[in-house]
Coordinates of C-alpha atoms in Angstrom, one line a residue:
Chain I
M1 CA -29.5 -5.2 1.6
A2 CA -28.6 -4.3 -2.3
A3 CA -32.1 -3.0 -4.3
T4 CA -32.1 -5.6 -7.2
I5 CA -32.8 -4.2 -10.3
A6 CA -35.0 -6.5 -12.1
S7 CA -37.7 -4.5 -14.3
P8 CA -37.8 -2.0 -16.8
A9 CA -39.2 0.7 -14.2
D10 CA -36.1 -0.2 -11.8
A11 CA -33.5 0.2 -14.7
L12 CA -35.3 3.8 -15.6
A13 CA -35.4 4.8 -12.1
F14 CA -31.7 3.6 -11.7
V15 CA -30.2 5.5 -14.7
A16 CA -32.3 8.7 -13.5
R17 CA -30.4 9.2 -10.6
F18 CA -26.8 9.5 -12.0
D19 CA -25.0 11.6 -14.5
T20 CA -21.8 9.7 -14.4
F21 CA -21.1 5.8 -14.5
L22 CA -17.6 4.5 -13.6
L23 CA -17.2 1.0 -14.9
D24 CA -15.1 -1.8 -14.2
C25 CA -13.8 -3.6 -17.0
D26 CA -13.1 -7.4 -16.6
G27 CA -16.0 -9.1 -15.2
V28 CA -18.4 -6.3 -16.4
I29 CA -17.7 -5.4 -19.8
W30 CA -15.8 -8.5 -20.9
L31 CA -14.8 -11.9 -19.7
G32 CA -11.2 -12.0 -20.7
N33 CA -11.5 -11.7 -24.4
T34 CA -15.4 -12.2 -24.6
L35 CA -17.9 -9.5 -24.4
V36 CA -20.6 -9.9 -21.8
P37 CA -24.2 -10.2 -24.2
G38 CA -26.1 -7.1 -24.1
V39 CA -23.3 -4.6 -22.8
A40 CA -22.8 -2.8 -26.4
D41 CA -26.4 -1.9 -26.0
T42 CA -26.7 -1.0 -22.4
L43 CA -23.6 1.7 -23.3
A44 CA -25.3 3.0 -26.4
W45 CA -28.2 3.5 -24.3
L46 CA -26.6 5.1 -21.4
R47 CA -24.9 7.3 -24.2
S48 CA -28.1 8.2 -25.8
L49 CA -29.3 9.3 -22.3
G50 CA -26.5 11.9 -22.3
K51 CA -24.7 10.1 -19.4
R52 CA -20.8 10.2 -19.2
I53 CA -19.2 6.6 -19.2
L54 CA -15.5 6.1 -17.6
F55 CA -13.8 2.9 -17.6
V56 CA -11.9 2.4 -14.4
T57 CA -9.6 -0.7 -14.5
N58 CA -6.4 -1.6 -12.0
N59 CA -4.6 -3.3 -14.6
S60 CA -1.4 -1.3 -15.1
T61 CA 0.3 -3.6 -17.9
K62 CA -2.0 -1.4 -20.2
S63 CA -2.2 2.2 -21.3
R64 CA -5.2 4.1 -22.3
A65 CA -4.4 3.4 -25.8
D66 CA -4.2 -0.6 -25.5
Y67 CA -7.3 -0.5 -23.8
L68 CA -9.0 1.5 -26.5
R69 CA -7.6 -1.5 -29.1
K70 CA -9.3 -3.8 -27.1
F71 CA -12.9 -2.0 -27.0
T72 CA -12.3 -1.6 -30.8
T73 CA -11.6 -5.2 -31.1
L74 CA -14.6 -6.1 -29.2
G75 CA -16.7 -4.1 -31.3
L76 CA -17.7 -1.2 -28.5
Q77 CA -17.4 2.5 -28.8
A78 CA -15.2 4.3 -26.6
S79 CA -12.5 7.2 -26.7
V80 CA -9.2 7.4 -24.8
D81 CA -10.6 10.0 -22.4
E82 CA -13.1 7.7 -21.5
I83 CA -10.5 5.1 -20.1
F84 CA -9.0 5.4 -16.7
G85 CA -6.5 2.7 -16.0
S86 CA -4.2 3.0 -13.0
S87 CA -1.1 3.4 -15.0
Y88 CA -2.6 6.7 -16.2
A89 CA -4.1 7.4 -12.7
A90 CA -0.4 7.3 -11.5
A91 CA 0.7 9.2 -14.5
Y92 CA -2.0 11.8 -13.4
Y93 CA -1.5 11.9 -10.1
I94 CA 2.4 12.4 -10.4
A95 CA 1.7 15.3 -13.0
H96 CA -1.2 17.2 -11.2
Q97 CA -1.5 16.3 -7.8
L98 CA 2.1 16.0 -6.6
D99 CA 4.4 18.9 -6.6
F100 CA 6.8 16.7 -8.7
P101 CA 10.0 18.8 -9.7
K102 CA 10.9 19.1 -13.2
D103 CA 14.4 17.9 -12.8
K104 CA 13.3 14.7 -11.1
R105 CA 12.8 11.2 -12.4
V106 CA 10.2 8.3 -11.7
Y107 CA 11.8 5.0 -11.1
V108 CA 9.3 2.6 -12.3
C109 CA 8.8 -1.2 -11.7
G110 CA 6.4 -1.8 -14.4
M111 CA 5.7 -2.8 -18.0
S112 CA 4.8 -0.7 -21.1
G113 CA 1.6 0.6 -19.8
I114 CA 3.1 2.9 -17.3
C115 CA 6.0 3.8 -19.4
D116 CA 3.6 5.1 -21.9
E117 CA 1.6 6.9 -19.9
L118 CA 4.1 8.7 -17.8
A119 CA 5.2 9.9 -21.2
S120 CA 1.9 10.9 -22.0
E121 CA 2.1 13.3 -19.0
G122 CA 5.7 14.6 -20.0
I123 CA 7.5 12.8 -16.6
A124 CA 10.7 11.7 -17.1
Y125 CA 11.2 8.2 -15.8
C126 CA 13.9 5.2 -15.9
G127 CA 14.2 1.6 -14.8
A128 CA 11.4 -0.7 -16.1
H129 CA 12.8 -2.5 -19.6
E130 CA 16.5 -0.8 -18.6
D131 CA 17.0 -3.1 -15.5
T132 CA 15.5 -6.1 -17.1
D133 CA 19.0 -7.0 -17.5
H134 CA 19.9 -7.4 -14.2
I135 CA 22.7 -8.0 -11.4
T136 CA 23.1 -12.0 -11.2
D137 CA 26.6 -11.8 -8.9
M138 CA 26.4 -10.6 -5.2
A139 CA 29.7 -8.8 -5.7
H140 CA 27.9 -6.2 -7.6
L141 CA 25.4 -5.1 -5.4
G142 CA 27.6 -2.1 -4.7
D143 CA 26.5 -0.8 -8.0
I144 CA 23.0 -0.4 -6.4
K145 CA 23.2 3.1 -5.0
T146 CA 20.8 5.9 -3.9
D147 CA 20.4 8.7 -6.6
P148 CA 19.2 12.2 -5.7
S149 CA 17.4 12.2 -9.1
I150 CA 14.8 9.9 -8.5
G151 CA 11.8 11.7 -6.9
A152 CA 9.6 8.9 -6.8
V153 CA 9.4 5.2 -7.4
L154 CA 6.1 3.6 -9.1
F155 CA 5.7 0.2 -8.6
G156 CA 3.1 -1.8 -10.8
F157 CA 2.9 -5.3 -12.3
D158 CA 6.0 -6.5 -13.9
I159 CA 6.6 -9.8 -15.7
N160 CA 10.1 -9.2 -15.5
I161 CA 10.5 -8.3 -12.1
N162 CA 14.0 -9.0 -10.7
Y163 CA 16.2 -8.5 -7.7
T164 CA 18.1 -5.7 -9.3
K165 CA 14.7 -3.6 -9.8
L166 CA 13.5 -4.3 -6.2
A167 CA 16.8 -3.4 -4.8
R168 CA 16.8 -0.3 -6.7
A169 CA 13.4 0.6 -5.9
F170 CA 13.9 -0.2 -2.3
T171 CA 17.1 2.1 -2.1
Y172 CA 15.7 5.0 -3.7
V173 CA 12.8 5.1 -1.2
H174 CA 14.9 4.0 1.8
A175 CA 17.8 6.2 1.2
N176 CA 16.5 9.3 -0.6
P177 CA 14.7 12.2 1.4
G178 CA 11.1 12.7 0.2
C179 CA 11.2 10.1 -2.4
H180 CA 7.7 9.2 -3.3
F181 CA 6.5 5.6 -2.8
L182 CA 3.4 4.9 -5.2
A183 CA 1.9 2.0 -6.7
T184 CA -0.8 1.2 -9.5
N185 CA -2.7 -1.2 -7.5
S186 CA -2.3 -3.6 -4.7
D187 CA -4.3 -6.8 -5.7
L188 CA -2.7 -9.8 -4.1
T189 CA -3.5 -12.1 -7.3
F190 CA -5.0 -11.7 -10.8
P191 CA -7.2 -14.5 -12.4
A192 CA -6.0 -16.0 -15.6
G193 CA -6.8 -19.6 -17.2
G194 CA -9.0 -20.5 -14.7
T195 CA -6.6 -20.1 -12.0
V196 CA -4.9 -17.1 -10.0
Y197 CA -1.3 -15.5 -10.5
P198 CA 0.4 -13.3 -7.9
G199 CA -0.3 -9.8 -8.7
T200 CA 1.3 -6.2 -8.1
G201 CA 0.2 -6.3 -4.5
A202 CA 2.3 -9.7 -4.0
L203 CA 5.4 -7.8 -5.7
L204 CA 4.9 -5.0 -4.0
A205 CA 4.9 -6.8 -0.4
A206 CA 8.8 -7.5 -1.3
L207 CA 9.2 -3.7 -1.5
S208 CA 6.8 -2.5 1.6
A209 CA 8.0 -5.3 3.9
P210 CA 11.5 -4.2 4.3
L211 CA 10.8 -0.5 3.9
G212 CA 8.1 -0.8 6.7
R213 CA 6.1 1.2 4.8
E214 CA 2.9 1.3 2.6
P215 CA 2.5 3.3 -1.2
T216 CA 0.0 5.4 -2.2
V217 CA -1.9 3.2 -4.4
L218 CA -3.5 4.5 -7.7
G219 CA -5.8 1.6 -8.0
K220 CA -9.3 0.5 -6.5
P221 CA -10.1 0.6 -3.7
H222 CA -7.9 3.2 -2.7
Q223 CA -9.1 6.7 -2.7
P224 CA -6.3 8.6 -4.4
M225 CA -7.4 6.9 -7.8
L226 CA -11.0 8.3 -6.9
D227 CA -9.6 11.9 -6.1
V228 CA -7.8 11.8 -9.6
I229 CA -10.9 10.9 -11.4
V230 CA -13.1 13.4 -9.5
N231 CA -10.3 16.1 -9.8
K232 CA -10.0 15.6 -13.5
Y233 CA -13.9 15.4 -14.5
H234 CA -15.1 17.6 -11.7
L235 CA -17.6 14.9 -10.9
D236 CA -20.5 15.3 -8.3
R237 CA -20.1 12.3 -6.3
S238 CA -23.9 12.3 -5.4
R239 CA -24.6 11.9 -9.0
T240 CA -21.9 8.9 -9.5
C241 CA -22.3 5.3 -9.6
M242 CA -19.6 2.9 -9.4
I243 CA -20.2 -0.5 -11.4
G244 CA -18.2 -3.4 -11.0
D245 CA -18.2 -7.2 -10.0
R246 CA -16.1 -7.2 -7.1
L247 CA -17.3 -6.2 -3.6
D248 CA -13.5 -5.8 -2.1
T249 CA -12.4 -3.5 -4.9
D250 CA -14.9 -2.2 -6.9
I251 CA -17.8 -1.9 -4.6
E252 CA -15.6 -1.1 -1.4
F253 CA -13.9 1.7 -3.8
G254 CA -17.4 3.4 -4.8
K255 CA -18.8 3.2 -0.9
R256 CA -15.6 4.7 0.5
G257 CA -15.6 7.6 -1.9
G258 CA -19.0 8.6 -1.4
L259 CA -20.5 7.0 -4.3
S260 CA -23.4 4.9 -5.4
T261 CA -22.7 1.5 -6.2
L262 CA -24.0 -1.3 -8.3
L263 CA -22.9 -4.7 -8.1
V264 CA -23.1 -7.2 -11.4
M265 CA -23.1 -11.3 -11.0
T266 CA -21.2 -11.7 -14.5
G267 CA -17.9 -11.8 -12.6
V268 CA -16.2 -12.9 -9.3
T269 CA -19.0 -12.6 -7.0
T270 CA -21.5 -15.0 -6.1
Q271 CA -25.0 -14.8 -4.7
K272 CA -23.8 -16.7 -1.8
E273 CA -20.7 -14.5 -1.1
L274 CA -23.3 -11.1 -1.8
A275 CA -25.6 -12.3 0.9
S276 CA -22.9 -12.8 3.6
S277 CA -20.6 -10.0 2.7
A278 CA -20.2 -7.0 5.1
I279 CA -19.6 -4.8 1.9
V280 CA -23.3 -4.3 1.0
P281 CA -23.5 -2.3 -2.8
D282 CA -26.5 -0.1 -3.2
F283 CA -27.8 -1.8 -6.5
A284 CA -27.5 -5.4 -7.7
I285 CA -28.1 -6.8 -11.3
D286 CA -27.5 -9.9 -12.7
S287 CA -25.3 -8.5 -15.8
L288 CA -24.7 -5.1 -17.1
G289 CA -26.0 -6.3 -20.5
S290 CA -29.8 -6.7 -19.0
L291 CA -29.7 -2.9 -18.1
G292 CA -30.1 -1.9 -21.6
T293 CA -31.7 -4.9 -23.1
K294 CA -34.0 -7.2 -20.8
Y295 CA -34.7 -4.0 -18.6
G296 CA -33.7 -1.2 -21.0
P297 CA -35.1 0.3 -24.4
G298 CA -35.1 -3.3 -25.8
S299 CA -37.8 -4.5 -23.3
Q300 CA -40.6 -1.6 -24.3
Chain C
M1 CA 19.6 -6.5 32.7
A2 CA 22.5 -8.8 31.2
A3 CA 25.3 -10.0 33.2
T4 CA 28.4 -8.6 31.9
I5 CA 31.2 -10.3 31.4
A6 CA 34.3 -8.1 32.2
S7 CA 36.8 -10.0 34.3
P8 CA 38.8 -13.3 34.0
A9 CA 36.6 -14.5 36.8
D10 CA 33.4 -13.5 34.9
A11 CA 34.8 -15.3 32.1
L12 CA 35.8 -18.4 33.6
A13 CA 32.6 -18.9 35.6
F14 CA 30.6 -18.1 32.3
V15 CA 32.4 -20.9 30.5
A16 CA 31.6 -23.2 33.2
R17 CA 28.1 -23.2 32.7
F18 CA 27.9 -24.6 29.5
D19 CA 29.1 -27.5 27.0
T20 CA 27.9 -26.1 24.0
F21 CA 28.1 -22.9 22.4
L22 CA 26.0 -22.2 19.2
L23 CA 27.4 -19.0 17.5
D24 CA 26.4 -16.8 14.8
C25 CA 28.9 -15.7 12.4
D26 CA 28.6 -12.3 10.7
G27 CA 29.3 -9.7 13.7
V28 CA 30.7 -12.0 15.8
I29 CA 33.3 -14.0 14.2
W30 CA 34.0 -11.7 11.5
L31 CA 32.6 -8.5 9.9
G32 CA 32.4 -9.0 6.3
N33 CA 35.5 -10.7 5.3
T34 CA 37.8 -9.4 8.2
L35 CA 38.2 -11.6 11.5
V36 CA 36.9 -10.1 14.7
P37 CA 40.5 -9.6 16.6
G38 CA 40.9 -12.2 19.4
V39 CA 38.1 -14.9 18.0
A40 CA 40.7 -17.5 17.0
D41 CA 42.1 -17.4 20.5
T42 CA 38.9 -17.7 22.4
L43 CA 37.6 -20.8 19.9
A44 CA 41.1 -22.3 20.6
W45 CA 40.3 -21.7 24.3
L46 CA 36.9 -23.2 24.1
R47 CA 38.2 -26.2 22.2
S48 CA 40.9 -26.9 24.7
L49 CA 38.3 -26.9 27.6
G50 CA 36.3 -29.7 25.6
K51 CA 33.4 -27.4 24.8
R52 CA 31.5 -28.2 21.3
I53 CA 31.1 -25.3 19.1
L54 CA 28.4 -24.9 16.2
F55 CA 28.3 -22.0 13.9
V56 CA 24.5 -21.1 13.1
T57 CA 23.9 -18.6 10.5
N58 CA 21.0 -17.6 8.4
N59 CA 22.5 -16.9 5.0
S60 CA 21.1 -19.4 2.8
T61 CA 23.5 -18.8 -0.4
K62 CA 26.1 -20.8 1.2
S63 CA 26.4 -24.4 2.1
R64 CA 28.4 -25.8 4.8
A65 CA 31.3 -26.3 2.4
D66 CA 31.4 -23.0 1.2
Y67 CA 31.2 -21.6 4.9
L68 CA 34.1 -24.1 5.6
R69 CA 36.2 -22.4 2.9
K70 CA 35.4 -18.9 4.7
F71 CA 36.7 -20.2 7.8
T72 CA 39.8 -21.7 6.4
T73 CA 40.4 -18.5 4.6
L74 CA 40.5 -16.6 7.7
G75 CA 42.7 -18.8 9.4
L76 CA 40.2 -20.6 11.7
Q77 CA 39.9 -24.0 12.7
A78 CA 36.4 -25.5 11.8
S79 CA 34.7 -28.5 10.4
V80 CA 31.5 -29.3 8.3
D81 CA 30.0 -31.0 11.2
E82 CA 30.2 -27.8 13.2
I83 CA 28.4 -25.5 10.6
F84 CA 24.7 -25.0 10.5
G85 CA 23.5 -22.8 8.0
S86 CA 19.8 -22.1 7.2
S87 CA 20.2 -23.8 3.8
Y88 CA 21.6 -27.3 5.8
A89 CA 18.8 -26.9 8.6
A90 CA 16.2 -26.9 5.9
A91 CA 17.7 -30.0 3.8
Y92 CA 18.0 -31.9 7.3
Y93 CA 14.5 -30.6 8.2
I94 CA 12.9 -32.2 5.1
A95 CA 15.1 -35.4 5.1
H96 CA 14.5 -36.1 9.1
Q97 CA 12.0 -34.3 10.5
L98 CA 9.2 -34.4 7.6
D99 CA 7.7 -37.2 6.4
F100 CA 9.0 -36.4 2.9
P101 CA 8.2 -39.1 0.4
K102 CA 11.0 -40.5 -1.8
D103 CA 9.0 -39.8 -5.1
K104 CA 8.4 -36.1 -4.3
R105 CA 10.7 -33.3 -5.4
V106 CA 11.6 -29.8 -3.9
Y107 CA 10.6 -26.6 -5.6
V108 CA 13.7 -24.2 -4.7
C109 CA 13.8 -20.6 -4.9
G110 CA 17.3 -19.8 -4.1
M111 CA 21.3 -20.2 -4.8
S112 CA 23.7 -23.1 -4.7
G113 CA 23.6 -23.1 -1.2
I114 CA 20.6 -24.9 -0.8
C115 CA 21.0 -26.9 -3.9
D116 CA 24.0 -28.3 -2.4
E117 CA 22.3 -29.0 1.1
L118 CA 19.6 -30.6 -0.6
A119 CA 21.7 -33.2 -2.8
S120 CA 24.0 -33.6 0.4
E121 CA 20.7 -35.1 2.1
G122 CA 19.6 -37.0 -1.0
I123 CA 16.7 -34.9 -1.8
A124 CA 15.3 -34.2 -5.1
Y125 CA 14.9 -31.0 -6.1
C126 CA 14.0 -28.4 -9.4
G127 CA 13.6 -24.8 -9.8
A128 CA 16.4 -22.6 -8.8
H129 CA 18.9 -22.3 -11.7
E130 CA 16.5 -24.0 -14.1
D131 CA 14.2 -21.2 -13.9
T132 CA 16.4 -18.1 -14.2
D133 CA 15.6 -18.5 -17.7
H134 CA 11.9 -17.2 -17.0
I135 CA 8.8 -16.2 -19.1
T136 CA 8.5 -12.6 -20.5
D137 CA 5.1 -12.6 -21.9
M138 CA 1.7 -12.8 -20.3
A139 CA 0.5 -15.0 -22.8
H140 CA 2.8 -18.0 -21.7
L141 CA 1.6 -17.6 -18.1
G142 CA -0.7 -20.7 -18.6
D143 CA 2.8 -22.7 -18.7
I144 CA 2.7 -22.6 -15.2
K145 CA 0.6 -25.3 -13.5
T146 CA 0.3 -27.6 -10.6
D147 CA 2.6 -30.4 -10.3
P148 CA 1.7 -33.2 -8.2
S149 CA 5.4 -34.3 -7.8
I150 CA 6.3 -31.2 -5.8
G151 CA 5.8 -32.0 -2.2
A152 CA 7.7 -28.7 -0.9
V153 CA 8.7 -25.4 -1.6
L154 CA 11.9 -24.2 -0.1
F155 CA 12.5 -20.5 -0.3
G156 CA 15.5 -18.6 0.2
F157 CA 17.6 -15.6 -1.1
D158 CA 18.1 -15.4 -5.0
I159 CA 19.7 -13.0 -6.5
N160 CA 17.9 -14.2 -9.5
I161 CA 14.4 -14.2 -8.4
N162 CA 12.0 -13.7 -11.1
Y163 CA 8.3 -14.0 -11.9
T164 CA 8.5 -17.3 -13.0
K165 CA 9.8 -18.7 -9.8
L166 CA 7.3 -16.7 -7.7
A167 CA 4.4 -17.8 -9.6
R168 CA 5.6 -21.4 -9.7
A169 CA 6.2 -21.5 -6.0
F170 CA 2.8 -19.9 -5.3
T171 CA 1.1 -22.3 -7.8
Y172 CA 2.5 -25.3 -5.9
V173 CA 1.6 -24.3 -2.5
H174 CA -1.9 -22.8 -3.5
A175 CA -2.9 -25.9 -5.4
N176 CA -1.0 -29.1 -4.4
P177 CA -2.9 -30.4 -1.0
G178 CA -0.2 -31.0 1.5
C179 CA 2.8 -29.4 -0.4
H180 CA 4.9 -28.1 2.2
F181 CA 5.9 -24.2 2.7
L182 CA 9.4 -23.7 3.7
A183 CA 11.9 -20.9 4.1
T184 CA 15.3 -21.0 5.2
N185 CA 15.0 -17.4 7.0
S186 CA 12.9 -14.3 7.2
D187 CA 15.5 -11.6 7.4
L188 CA 13.6 -8.5 5.8
T189 CA 17.1 -6.9 4.9
F190 CA 20.9 -7.6 5.2
P191 CA 23.8 -5.4 5.4
A192 CA 26.3 -4.9 2.8
G193 CA 28.5 -2.2 1.9
G194 CA 27.5 0.0 4.6
T195 CA 23.9 -0.1 3.6
V196 CA 21.1 -2.5 3.5
Y197 CA 19.2 -4.5 0.8
P198 CA 16.0 -6.4 0.5
G199 CA 16.8 -10.0 2.1
T200 CA 14.9 -13.5 2.1
G201 CA 11.9 -12.2 4.3
A202 CA 11.3 -9.4 1.9
L203 CA 11.1 -11.8 -1.2
L204 CA 9.0 -14.2 0.9
A205 CA 6.7 -11.6 1.7
A206 CA 5.9 -11.8 -2.4
L207 CA 4.6 -15.5 -2.1
S208 CA 3.2 -15.2 1.7
A209 CA 1.2 -12.0 1.0
P210 CA -1.2 -13.8 -2.0
L211 CA -0.8 -17.2 -0.2
G212 CA -2.5 -15.6 3.0
R213 CA -0.2 -18.1 4.8
E214 CA 3.5 -18.1 6.6
P215 CA 6.2 -20.6 5.7
T216 CA 7.9 -22.9 8.4
V217 CA 11.1 -20.7 8.7
L218 CA 14.5 -23.1 9.4
G219 CA 16.4 -19.8 10.4
K220 CA 16.7 -17.6 13.6
P221 CA 14.8 -16.6 15.7
H222 CA 12.3 -19.6 14.4
Q223 CA 12.5 -22.5 16.6
P224 CA 12.2 -25.1 13.8
M225 CA 16.1 -24.4 13.1
L226 CA 16.5 -24.9 17.1
D227 CA 14.8 -28.1 17.3
V228 CA 16.6 -29.6 13.9
I229 CA 19.9 -28.7 16.1
V230 CA 19.3 -29.9 19.1
N231 CA 18.0 -33.1 17.7
K232 CA 21.0 -33.8 15.4
Y233 CA 23.5 -33.2 18.4
H234 CA 21.3 -34.2 21.4
L235 CA 22.1 -30.7 23.2
D236 CA 20.9 -30.0 26.8
R237 CA 19.2 -26.7 26.5
S238 CA 20.2 -26.0 29.8
R239 CA 24.0 -26.1 28.9
T240 CA 23.8 -24.6 25.6
C241 CA 24.4 -20.7 25.2
M242 CA 23.8 -18.8 22.2
I243 CA 26.4 -16.5 21.0
G244 CA 25.2 -13.4 18.7
D245 CA 25.1 -9.7 18.0
R246 CA 21.5 -9.2 17.0
L247 CA 18.7 -8.8 19.5
D248 CA 15.9 -9.8 17.5
T249 CA 17.2 -12.7 16.0
D250 CA 20.4 -14.1 18.0
I251 CA 19.2 -13.5 21.4
E252 CA 15.6 -14.2 20.7
F253 CA 16.2 -17.2 18.9
G254 CA 18.1 -18.6 22.4
K255 CA 15.6 -17.3 24.7
R256 CA 12.5 -18.7 22.8
G257 CA 14.3 -22.2 22.9
G258 CA 15.2 -22.2 26.7
L259 CA 18.9 -21.5 26.1
S260 CA 21.1 -19.1 27.7
T261 CA 22.3 -16.0 25.5
L262 CA 25.4 -13.9 25.4
L263 CA 25.1 -10.7 23.3
V264 CA 28.6 -9.4 21.7
M265 CA 28.8 -5.5 20.7
T266 CA 31.1 -6.0 17.5
G267 CA 28.1 -6.2 15.4
V268 CA 24.5 -4.4 14.9
T269 CA 23.5 -3.7 18.7
T270 CA 24.3 -0.4 20.1
Q271 CA 24.6 -0.3 23.9
K272 CA 21.8 2.1 23.8
E273 CA 19.5 -0.3 21.8
L274 CA 20.9 -2.8 24.4
A275 CA 19.5 -0.6 27.7
S276 CA 16.4 0.1 26.1
S277 CA 15.6 -3.3 24.4
A278 CA 12.5 -5.7 25.7
I279 CA 15.0 -8.7 24.7
V280 CA 17.3 -9.0 27.1
P281 CA 20.3 -11.5 26.9
D282 CA 21.6 -13.2 30.0
F283 CA 25.4 -12.2 29.3
A284 CA 27.1 -9.1 27.3
I285 CA 30.5 -9.0 26.4
D286 CA 32.4 -6.3 24.3
S287 CA 33.7 -9.0 22.0
L288 CA 33.7 -12.7 21.7
G289 CA 37.5 -11.8 21.3
S290 CA 37.7 -11.0 24.6
L291 CA 36.6 -14.0 26.1
G292 CA 39.8 -16.2 25.5
T293 CA 42.3 -13.0 25.2
K294 CA 41.4 -10.0 27.8
Y295 CA 39.5 -12.1 30.0
G296 CA 40.9 -16.0 29.3
P297 CA 43.8 -17.5 29.3
G298 CA 45.7 -14.9 27.7
S299 CA 45.3 -12.7 30.7
Q300 CA 46.6 -14.9 33.3

């Protein structure tokens, strides 16, 4: 059973155990475009105690710079170096953890977040917007051919997904020996406007099903993302806590990686789901806002 | 082990056992746009013996009328009533085997073959070409809403597949109680120009993965297609033989349905694959052309 943080003493004991907090964003820091009450105070308190804060998100449509604009708009202090989206995780992985040849390119299914982060790491890429103008006649399918300059396919959410992009990505992985097959995340759906829509994991299934092969995923709960974070910041896993609102991504991500975990109840997980879940966080709290206000220095 | 048809006596004994032959097209009748030698003679022989011939194909991009043009172009005799594509199978299934309300519509991901066959059965539909002009801004996702007039989603191959079509299809099945979820076929790839490309089954995975649900499939080897054929033509399964070039679709389709099966070696299956396959046809022959020429009346 998760230890509930429900008093100033609980909060102090909790924060003392860790040097670094990895924070999911949507459902933890904000809900859509609304800041969770008290979160600004909690972040300020953790910073005042010298804790490292990293924002870890699966949404690949945004770059770190895009996220920073969102933090600023919501009146939150943050820096690009604290933001770790799955698009940046993928770019960092290709640049620093793959032995990716300088003369190879990455074929991208995805949006500007991925393209911007690949550019930030100096990685050549193609696809994405280029292939939004697509083949509409079966007779031109032969234009899709293998290309030895493609060393990796990187697949993220793309609202302009089309058959040309899928067929190119399929062809490169299928026919290029050694072509890496990477994805930013594998969420089957994402919430928006009170409902859910097919997510990156859904689009990705159209590629992994015919390939008979799963990609390396640079998003939660998959460990390559955590390995990248630990590698970049030289983190001590025993002094790191993952904070999130989802059991199957955030909490599973931390637990698999040997981190401690804190579940917040401001997002998708209900008390009933928590009570019956096989994935059990180390800690639970009503809201990240409460940590720095109701139970934090504001309470003294 | 399959009984090989390799003499005029074998051929005569084989044809005597059946009243109806279900024939796959690509790999059996033709290879791309080239007629398999001798097939015209074989079909003429079977017709002269009073056998019923039905052409059964998974390709949903063509209507029966489209297929008839292909038969005519290749100099083969055929009639619309003998052609059974997965697009027609789906239309027939909705019209005759589902209790599909007259005030409901079918949402289509697919090409003109599906639309033409739904129209031929008097079924109202939407989607398809209408949604080729798609949402390109995440802010407009809210335009995709559930629609109680949609009673079924029918998914086939669509070279103009896009996120709007996927999200609409997902939303209708996910949020409309009782909305049928149908697909014309589930082939993960299709061959073209000496390679393979992602097929209907690949695109379909982008829908079935987030739905956590598989569709009713009106293509080989799935039995709803055979049930439609048997129902329409009042076939005696014990006097019907499925002829095809693929073990996992054609032969599996016949075997699961209680038909006899004949594998031809002019398509994708090699002798080596046949020797090691767990799916064993009742009969095998080098080519459908040989049945009516080398071993048929032409040999006497």
